[in-house]
Tab-separated table of C-alpha atoms in Angstrom:
chain	number	residue	atom	x	y	z
D	1	UNK	CA	140.522	98.131	105.500
D	2	UNK	CA	137.996	100.229	103.555
D	3	UNK	CA	136.013	103.108	104.995
D	4	UNK	CA	132.876	100.998	105.514
D	5	UNK	CA	134.830	98.484	107.603
D	6	UNK	CA	136.510	101.320	109.481
D	7	UNK	CA	133.091	102.800	110.258
D	8	UNK	CA	131.957	99.387	111.483
D	9	UNK	CA	135.007	99.173	113.756
D	10	UNK	CA	134.244	102.638	115.141
D	11	UNK	CA	130.635	101.683	115.920
D	12	UNK	CA	131.778	98.467	117.585
D	13	UNK	CA	134.322	100.272	119.773
D	14	UNK	CA	131.859	102.933	120.966
D	15	UNK	CA	129.569	100.134	122.114
D	16	UNK	CA	126.835	99.996	119.483
D	17	UNK	CA	124.957	96.656	119.346
D	18	UNK	CA	125.542	94.250	116.459
D	19	UNK	CA	122.376	95.445	114.690
D	20	UNK	CA	123.769	98.989	114.626
D	21	UNK	CA	127.016	97.795	113.022
D	22	UNK	CA	125.312	96.735	109.771
D	23	UNK	CA	126.317	98.259	106.425
D	24	UNK	CA	123.374	100.652	106.442
D	25	UNK	CA	124.566	102.061	109.781
D	26	UNK	CA	128.108	102.439	108.454
D	27	UNK	CA	126.779	104.398	105.485
D	28	UNK	CA	124.836	106.667	107.834
D	29	UNK	CA	127.952	107.401	109.887
D	30	UNK	CA	130.049	108.087	106.784
D	31	UNK	CA	127.375	110.309	105.219
D	32	UNK	CA	126.829	112.319	108.372
D	33	UNK	CA	130.584	112.843	108.710
D	34	UNK	CA	130.830	113.506	104.938
D	35	UNK	CA	133.789	111.123	104.752
D	36	UNK	CA	134.386	109.642	101.317
D	37	UNK	CA	136.579	106.642	100.589
D	38	UNK	CA	139.672	108.722	99.775
D	39	UNK	CA	139.404	110.998	102.826
D	40	UNK	CA	140.818	110.743	106.325
D	41	UNK	CA	138.687	110.764	109.439
D	42	UNK	CA	140.256	114.006	110.641
D	43	UNK	CA	138.330	115.700	107.798
D	44	UNK	CA	134.956	114.668	109.276
D	45	UNK	CA	132.221	117.290	109.597
D	46	UNK	CA	128.751	117.447	111.113
D	47	UNK	CA	126.463	119.552	108.929
D	48	UNK	CA	122.687	119.131	109.299
D	49	UNK	CA	121.432	116.652	106.673
D	50	UNK	CA	118.264	114.768	105.698
D	51	UNK	CA	117.811	111.019	105.263
D	52	UNK	CA	117.444	111.758	101.557
D	53	UNK	CA	120.990	113.186	101.621
D	54	UNK	CA	122.296	110.089	103.404
D	55	UNK	CA	120.792	107.820	100.748
D	56	UNK	CA	122.231	109.929	97.933
D	57	UNK	CA	125.666	109.914	99.598
D	58	UNK	CA	125.710	106.132	100.079
D	59	UNK	CA	124.642	105.520	96.485
D	60	UNK	CA	126.999	108.075	94.936
D	61	UNK	CA	130.170	107.459	96.925
D	62	UNK	CA	129.913	103.858	98.163
D	63	UNK	CA	128.084	102.107	95.334
D	64	UNK	CA	124.952	101.377	97.370
D	65	UNK	CA	121.571	101.086	95.637
D	66	UNK	CA	119.072	102.302	98.202
D	67	UNK	CA	115.751	103.655	96.935
D	68	UNK	CA	113.998	106.727	98.340
D	69	UNK	CA	111.308	104.543	99.899
D	70	UNK	CA	113.947	103.025	102.202
D	71	UNK	CA	114.062	106.178	104.347
D	72	UNK	CA	112.079	104.568	107.163
D	73	UNK	CA	114.586	101.694	107.255
D	74	UNK	CA	117.432	104.189	107.700
D	75	UNK	CA	115.486	105.956	110.441
D	76	UNK	CA	114.571	102.830	112.406
D	77	UNK	CA	117.662	100.690	111.922
D	78	UNK	CA	120.340	103.347	112.287
D	79	UNK	CA	119.267	106.839	113.294
D	80	UNK	CA	116.986	105.922	116.193
D	81	UNK	CA	119.756	103.900	117.824
D	82	UNK	CA	122.397	106.514	117.083
D	83	UNK	CA	120.258	109.239	118.626
D	84	UNK	CA	119.561	107.168	121.741
D	85	UNK	CA	123.308	106.560	122.113
D	86	UNK	CA	124.042	110.316	121.784
D	87	UNK	CA	125.967	109.784	118.544
D	88	UNK	CA	123.576	112.016	116.601
D	89	UNK	CA	120.931	114.631	117.346
D	90	UNK	CA	117.985	116.011	115.385
D	91	UNK	CA	116.893	119.612	114.957
D	92	UNK	CA	113.602	119.235	116.828
D	93	UNK	CA	111.316	119.575	113.817
D	94	UNK	CA	108.415	117.188	113.196
D	95	UNK	CA	109.642	114.012	111.479
D	96	UNK	CA	107.282	114.630	108.555
D	97	UNK	CA	108.617	118.165	108.068
D	98	UNK	CA	110.748	118.827	104.962
D	99	UNK	CA	113.073	120.758	107.291
D	100	UNK	CA	113.790	117.770	109.579
D	101	UNK	CA	117.546	117.204	109.864
D	102	UNK	CA	120.154	115.137	111.742
D	103	UNK	CA	123.798	115.770	112.546
D	104	UNK	CA	126.588	114.167	114.550
D	105	UNK	CA	126.846	115.422	118.107
D	106	UNK	CA	129.916	117.501	118.902
D	107	UNK	CA	131.247	114.661	121.066
D	108	UNK	CA	130.961	112.150	118.216
D	109	UNK	CA	132.638	114.569	115.819
D	110	UNK	CA	135.585	115.010	118.180
D	111	UNK	CA	135.975	111.231	118.456
D	112	UNK	CA	135.796	110.671	114.710
D	113	UNK	CA	138.461	113.270	114.035
D	114	UNK	CA	140.878	111.348	116.257
D	115	UNK	CA	139.910	107.898	114.923
D	116	UNK	CA	142.998	105.892	113.863
D	117	UNK	CA	145.288	108.553	115.349
D	118	UNK	CA	147.458	108.511	118.487
D	119	UNK	CA	144.711	110.484	120.267
D	120	UNK	CA	142.010	107.912	119.519
D	121	UNK	CA	142.163	105.814	122.694
D	122	UNK	CA	142.112	108.895	124.913
D	123	UNK	CA	139.165	110.303	122.978
D	124	UNK	CA	137.274	107.006	123.137
D	125	UNK	CA	137.899	106.581	126.876
D	126	UNK	CA	136.614	110.095	127.525
D	127	UNK	CA	133.437	109.416	125.522
D	128	UNK	CA	132.740	106.094	127.224
D	129	UNK	CA	133.350	107.605	130.647
D	130	UNK	CA	130.729	110.299	130.025
D	131	UNK	CA	128.415	108.297	127.768
D	132	UNK	CA	125.521	107.819	130.188
D	133	UNK	CA	125.576	111.499	131.077
D	134	UNK	CA	125.641	112.465	127.409
D	135	UNK	CA	122.636	110.234	126.739
D	136	UNK	CA	120.749	112.042	129.497
D	137	UNK	CA	121.750	115.455	128.145
D	138	UNK	CA	120.590	114.726	124.615
D	139	UNK	CA	117.418	112.981	125.801
D	140	UNK	CA	116.592	116.064	127.895
D	141	UNK	CA	117.415	118.348	124.985
D	142	UNK	CA	114.982	116.453	122.767
D	143	UNK	CA	112.325	116.441	125.477
D	144	UNK	CA	112.576	120.235	125.753
D	145	UNK	CA	111.511	120.592	122.107
D	146	UNK	CA	108.288	118.681	122.774
D	147	UNK	CA	104.967	120.249	123.668
D	148	UNK	CA	103.273	119.288	126.944
D	149	UNK	CA	99.579	118.440	126.604
D	150	UNK	CA	97.068	117.140	129.133
D	151	UNK	CA	94.804	114.400	127.780
D	152	UNK	CA	92.068	112.844	129.916
D	153	UNK	CA	93.746	114.330	132.978
D	154	UNK	CA	97.149	112.783	132.254
D	155	UNK	CA	100.310	114.512	131.053
D	156	UNK	CA	101.643	113.705	127.581
D	157	UNK	CA	104.092	115.327	125.180
D	158	UNK	CA	103.642	115.982	121.486
D	159	UNK	CA	106.669	116.159	119.223
D	160	UNK	CA	107.242	119.565	117.640
D	161	UNK	CA	105.458	120.643	114.481
D	162	UNK	CA	102.402	122.493	113.199
D	163	UNK	CA	100.244	119.366	112.986
D	164	UNK	CA	100.760	118.569	116.654
D	165	UNK	CA	100.453	122.238	117.590
D	166	UNK	CA	96.965	122.109	116.096
D	167	UNK	CA	96.141	118.794	117.788
D	168	UNK	CA	97.138	120.338	121.115
D	169	UNK	CA	94.765	123.249	120.409
D	170	UNK	CA	91.948	120.822	119.534
D	171	UNK	CA	92.316	119.062	122.876
D	172	UNK	CA	92.920	122.142	125.028
D	173	UNK	CA	90.838	124.807	123.240
D	174	UNK	CA	88.210	123.124	121.058
D	175	UNK	CA	87.170	120.299	123.361
D	176	UNK	CA	86.375	122.396	126.485
D	177	UNK	CA	84.276	124.819	124.399
D	178	UNK	CA	82.421	122.526	122.003
D	179	UNK	CA	82.792	119.047	123.487
D	180	UNK	CA	82.664	119.747	127.250
D	181	UNK	CA	83.447	116.824	129.562
D	182	UNK	CA	84.401	114.701	126.576
D	183	UNK	CA	86.938	111.881	126.698
D	184	UNK	CA	89.731	111.611	124.148
D	185	UNK	CA	89.491	108.117	122.683
D	186	UNK	CA	92.208	108.524	120.095
D	187	UNK	CA	95.005	110.931	119.176
D	188	UNK	CA	98.212	110.239	117.324
D	189	UNK	CA	101.591	111.938	117.257
D	190	UNK	CA	103.873	112.503	114.293
D	191	UNK	CA	106.458	110.176	115.892
D	192	UNK	CA	104.246	107.958	118.086
D	193	UNK	CA	101.251	107.071	115.935
D	194	UNK	CA	98.903	105.855	118.689
D	195	UNK	CA	99.735	108.213	121.550
D	196	UNK	CA	96.279	107.652	123.050
D	197	UNK	CA	94.114	104.794	121.791
D	198	UNK	CA	91.315	103.535	124.020
D	199	UNK	CA	90.609	100.370	122.077
D	200	UNK	CA	88.117	98.867	124.542
D	201	UNK	CA	85.925	101.977	124.508
D	202	UNK	CA	86.161	102.330	120.724
D	203	UNK	CA	85.092	98.711	120.262
D	204	UNK	CA	82.299	99.147	122.821
D	205	UNK	CA	80.969	102.066	120.770
D	206	UNK	CA	80.997	99.926	117.622
D	207	UNK	CA	84.263	100.904	115.911
D	208	UNK	CA	85.988	98.522	113.559
D	209	UNK	CA	89.624	99.108	114.507
D	210	UNK	CA	91.677	99.032	111.322
D	211	UNK	CA	94.964	100.543	110.156
D	212	UNK	CA	96.088	103.773	111.803
D	213	UNK	CA	95.997	105.773	108.582
D	214	UNK	CA	92.183	105.524	108.480
D	215	UNK	CA	91.691	106.899	111.984
D	216	UNK	CA	90.819	110.596	112.284
D	217	UNK	CA	93.512	112.681	113.967
D	218	UNK	CA	91.463	113.184	117.138
D	219	UNK	CA	88.405	111.250	118.345
D	220	UNK	CA	86.395	112.646	121.260
D	221	UNK	CA	83.386	111.089	122.988
D	222	UNK	CA	80.808	113.059	124.957
D	223	UNK	CA	78.893	110.552	127.077
D	224	UNK	CA	76.094	112.866	128.279
D	225	UNK	CA	74.990	113.479	124.670
D	226	UNK	CA	76.274	110.176	123.259
D	227	UNK	CA	78.156	112.149	120.603
D	228	UNK	CA	81.419	111.243	118.884
D	229	UNK	CA	83.541	114.011	117.406
D	230	UNK	CA	85.811	113.053	114.513
D	231	UNK	CA	88.350	115.850	114.147
D	232	UNK	CA	90.922	116.169	111.394
D	233	UNK	CA	93.917	118.401	112.179
D	234	UNK	CA	94.711	119.990	108.821
D	235	UNK	CA	97.947	121.832	108.117
D	236	UNK	CA	98.739	120.479	104.645
D	237	UNK	CA	96.409	117.597	103.693
D	238	UNK	CA	93.396	115.663	104.921
D	239	UNK	CA	90.255	117.822	105.447
D	240	UNK	CA	86.769	116.392	105.947
D	241	UNK	CA	85.992	116.082	102.258
D	242	UNK	CA	83.284	113.719	100.916
D	243	UNK	CA	85.796	110.879	100.406
D	244	UNK	CA	87.030	111.151	104.003
D	245	UNK	CA	83.455	111.170	105.331
D	246	UNK	CA	82.743	107.939	103.446
D	247	UNK	CA	85.891	106.297	104.865
D	248	UNK	CA	84.995	107.194	108.446
D	249	UNK	CA	81.348	106.262	107.921
D	250	UNK	CA	82.376	102.816	106.674
D	251	UNK	CA	84.711	102.333	109.629
D	252	UNK	CA	81.932	103.355	112.049
D	253	UNK	CA	78.924	101.730	110.380
D	254	UNK	CA	78.086	99.925	113.639
D	255	UNK	CA	78.447	103.053	115.787
D	256	UNK	CA	75.050	104.292	116.964
D	257	UNK	CA	76.275	107.420	118.753
D	258	UNK	CA	75.719	110.775	117.062
D	259	UNK	CA	78.583	111.601	114.722
D	260	UNK	CA	80.058	115.075	114.356
D	261	UNK	CA	82.671	115.675	111.661
D	262	UNK	CA	85.071	118.565	112.264
D	263	UNK	CA	87.953	119.961	110.244
D	264	UNK	CA	90.358	122.032	112.353
D	265	UNK	CA	92.759	124.639	110.967
D	266	UNK	CA	95.441	126.758	112.609
D	267	UNK	CA	94.319	129.944	110.867
D	268	UNK	CA	91.820	131.397	108.418
D	269	UNK	CA	94.380	131.350	105.607
D	270	UNK	CA	94.622	127.560	105.841
D	271	UNK	CA	90.823	127.289	105.934
D	272	UNK	CA	90.475	129.307	102.723
D	273	UNK	CA	92.931	126.998	100.978
D	274	UNK	CA	90.687	123.961	101.634
D	275	UNK	CA	87.245	125.600	101.811
D	276	UNK	CA	86.071	124.391	98.390
D	277	UNK	CA	86.846	120.744	99.158
D	278	UNK	CA	85.041	120.506	102.517
D	279	UNK	CA	81.973	118.281	102.734
D	280	UNK	CA	78.531	119.628	103.587
D	281	UNK	CA	77.042	118.674	106.964
D	282	UNK	CA	80.440	119.110	108.621
D	283	UNK	CA	81.933	121.658	111.002
D	284	UNK	CA	85.000	123.896	110.793
D	285	UNK	CA	87.031	125.139	113.763
D	286	UNK	CA	89.900	127.612	113.411
D	287	UNK	CA	92.414	127.755	116.260
D	288	UNK	CA	93.143	131.482	115.896
D	289	UNK	CA	89.412	132.160	116.470
D	290	UNK	CA	88.688	129.484	119.100
D	291	UNK	CA	85.300	130.846	120.267
D	292	UNK	CA	83.638	130.335	116.902
D	293	UNK	CA	82.773	127.567	114.466
D	294	UNK	CA	81.680	127.481	110.846
D	295	UNK	CA	78.709	125.187	110.188
D	296	UNK	CA	78.547	123.865	106.627
D	297	UNK	CA	74.824	123.192	106.930
D	298	UNK	CA	73.278	126.661	106.894
D	299	UNK	CA	69.608	125.651	106.628
D	300	UNK	CA	69.775	124.018	110.052
D	301	UNK	CA	70.718	127.254	111.781
D	302	UNK	CA	69.073	129.793	109.477
D	303	UNK	CA	67.244	132.544	111.349
D	304	UNK	CA	67.529	136.058	112.812
D	305	UNK	CA	70.315	136.710	115.294
D	306	UNK	CA	69.162	140.019	116.737
D	307	UNK	CA	67.261	138.401	119.573
D	308	UNK	CA	70.298	137.284	121.551
D	309	UNK	CA	74.013	137.807	121.783
D	310	UNK	CA	75.770	136.171	118.815
D	311	UNK	CA	78.056	134.102	121.073
D	312	UNK	CA	75.053	132.795	122.987
D	313	UNK	CA	73.288	132.035	119.704
D	314	UNK	CA	76.397	130.171	118.508
D	315	UNK	CA	76.500	127.987	121.608
D	316	UNK	CA	72.759	127.347	121.434
D	317	UNK	CA	73.034	126.312	117.787
D	318	UNK	CA	75.893	123.962	118.470
D	319	UNK	CA	74.190	122.346	121.437
D	320	UNK	CA	71.125	121.682	119.295
D	321	UNK	CA	73.173	119.827	116.696
């Protein structure tokens, strides 16, 4: 029996469903244990690795021919199920982070190192006896890395990462200041794309609901003003540049509410990086300076500021938008 078939037998015996006994799942197990065809299972390890590394391992050592664009298949078909079953864990980074990694749990590693040995049955029985508890432990561990956020009065959790950190700030810091009493109609998450999506209200306002990748990161609606805020959470790509404005305008061509386009940044350094690409007639909000906004439409607010406190002037200007 070759190593792929041995891996399949292991997955079957620990109780993985048939779908998680496929070749791709066997390659994942072998790659994460760093077990090549001429090695024994007692040599298994559990270093942190990326899906890219798994693909390279399968292709180099087991003659597979997976392309880089198959990463999502590895994630959905194998790693999601393995993580749920407490066979693997992740390092808590955002899934789109280049530093996102997986590894075998310590319990899985201990089992693998006894596989096909006289200690195997004892090791397997111990794992199966504590499996449900282990699933709870690792589920709780993952939950602890997530960020609590209150949206429309309900409790949600964002997965970890700078993008979601900024989205949390938009909802908890930007909205109360510059979109008071607004309702969040849409916000995504790096792992759950449509965390909040009020389709009925969006359609009522005239939206043409299309693919997720055309939706702004956060959509807020202020009923008393009949204003919609389209907010892009920018940490690496995607500011409100002219192209993005055209995309949103096309998607909302039947929306009659007032439209406000906002690009949000975590800090001034990030803003400076994108400042030359931002569209005119849009707004900029920087999380590290939450009381202020930058209006890229100076003629509208041009005038002396010595008459009143600058913060009051800022709020007055924004409310007159």
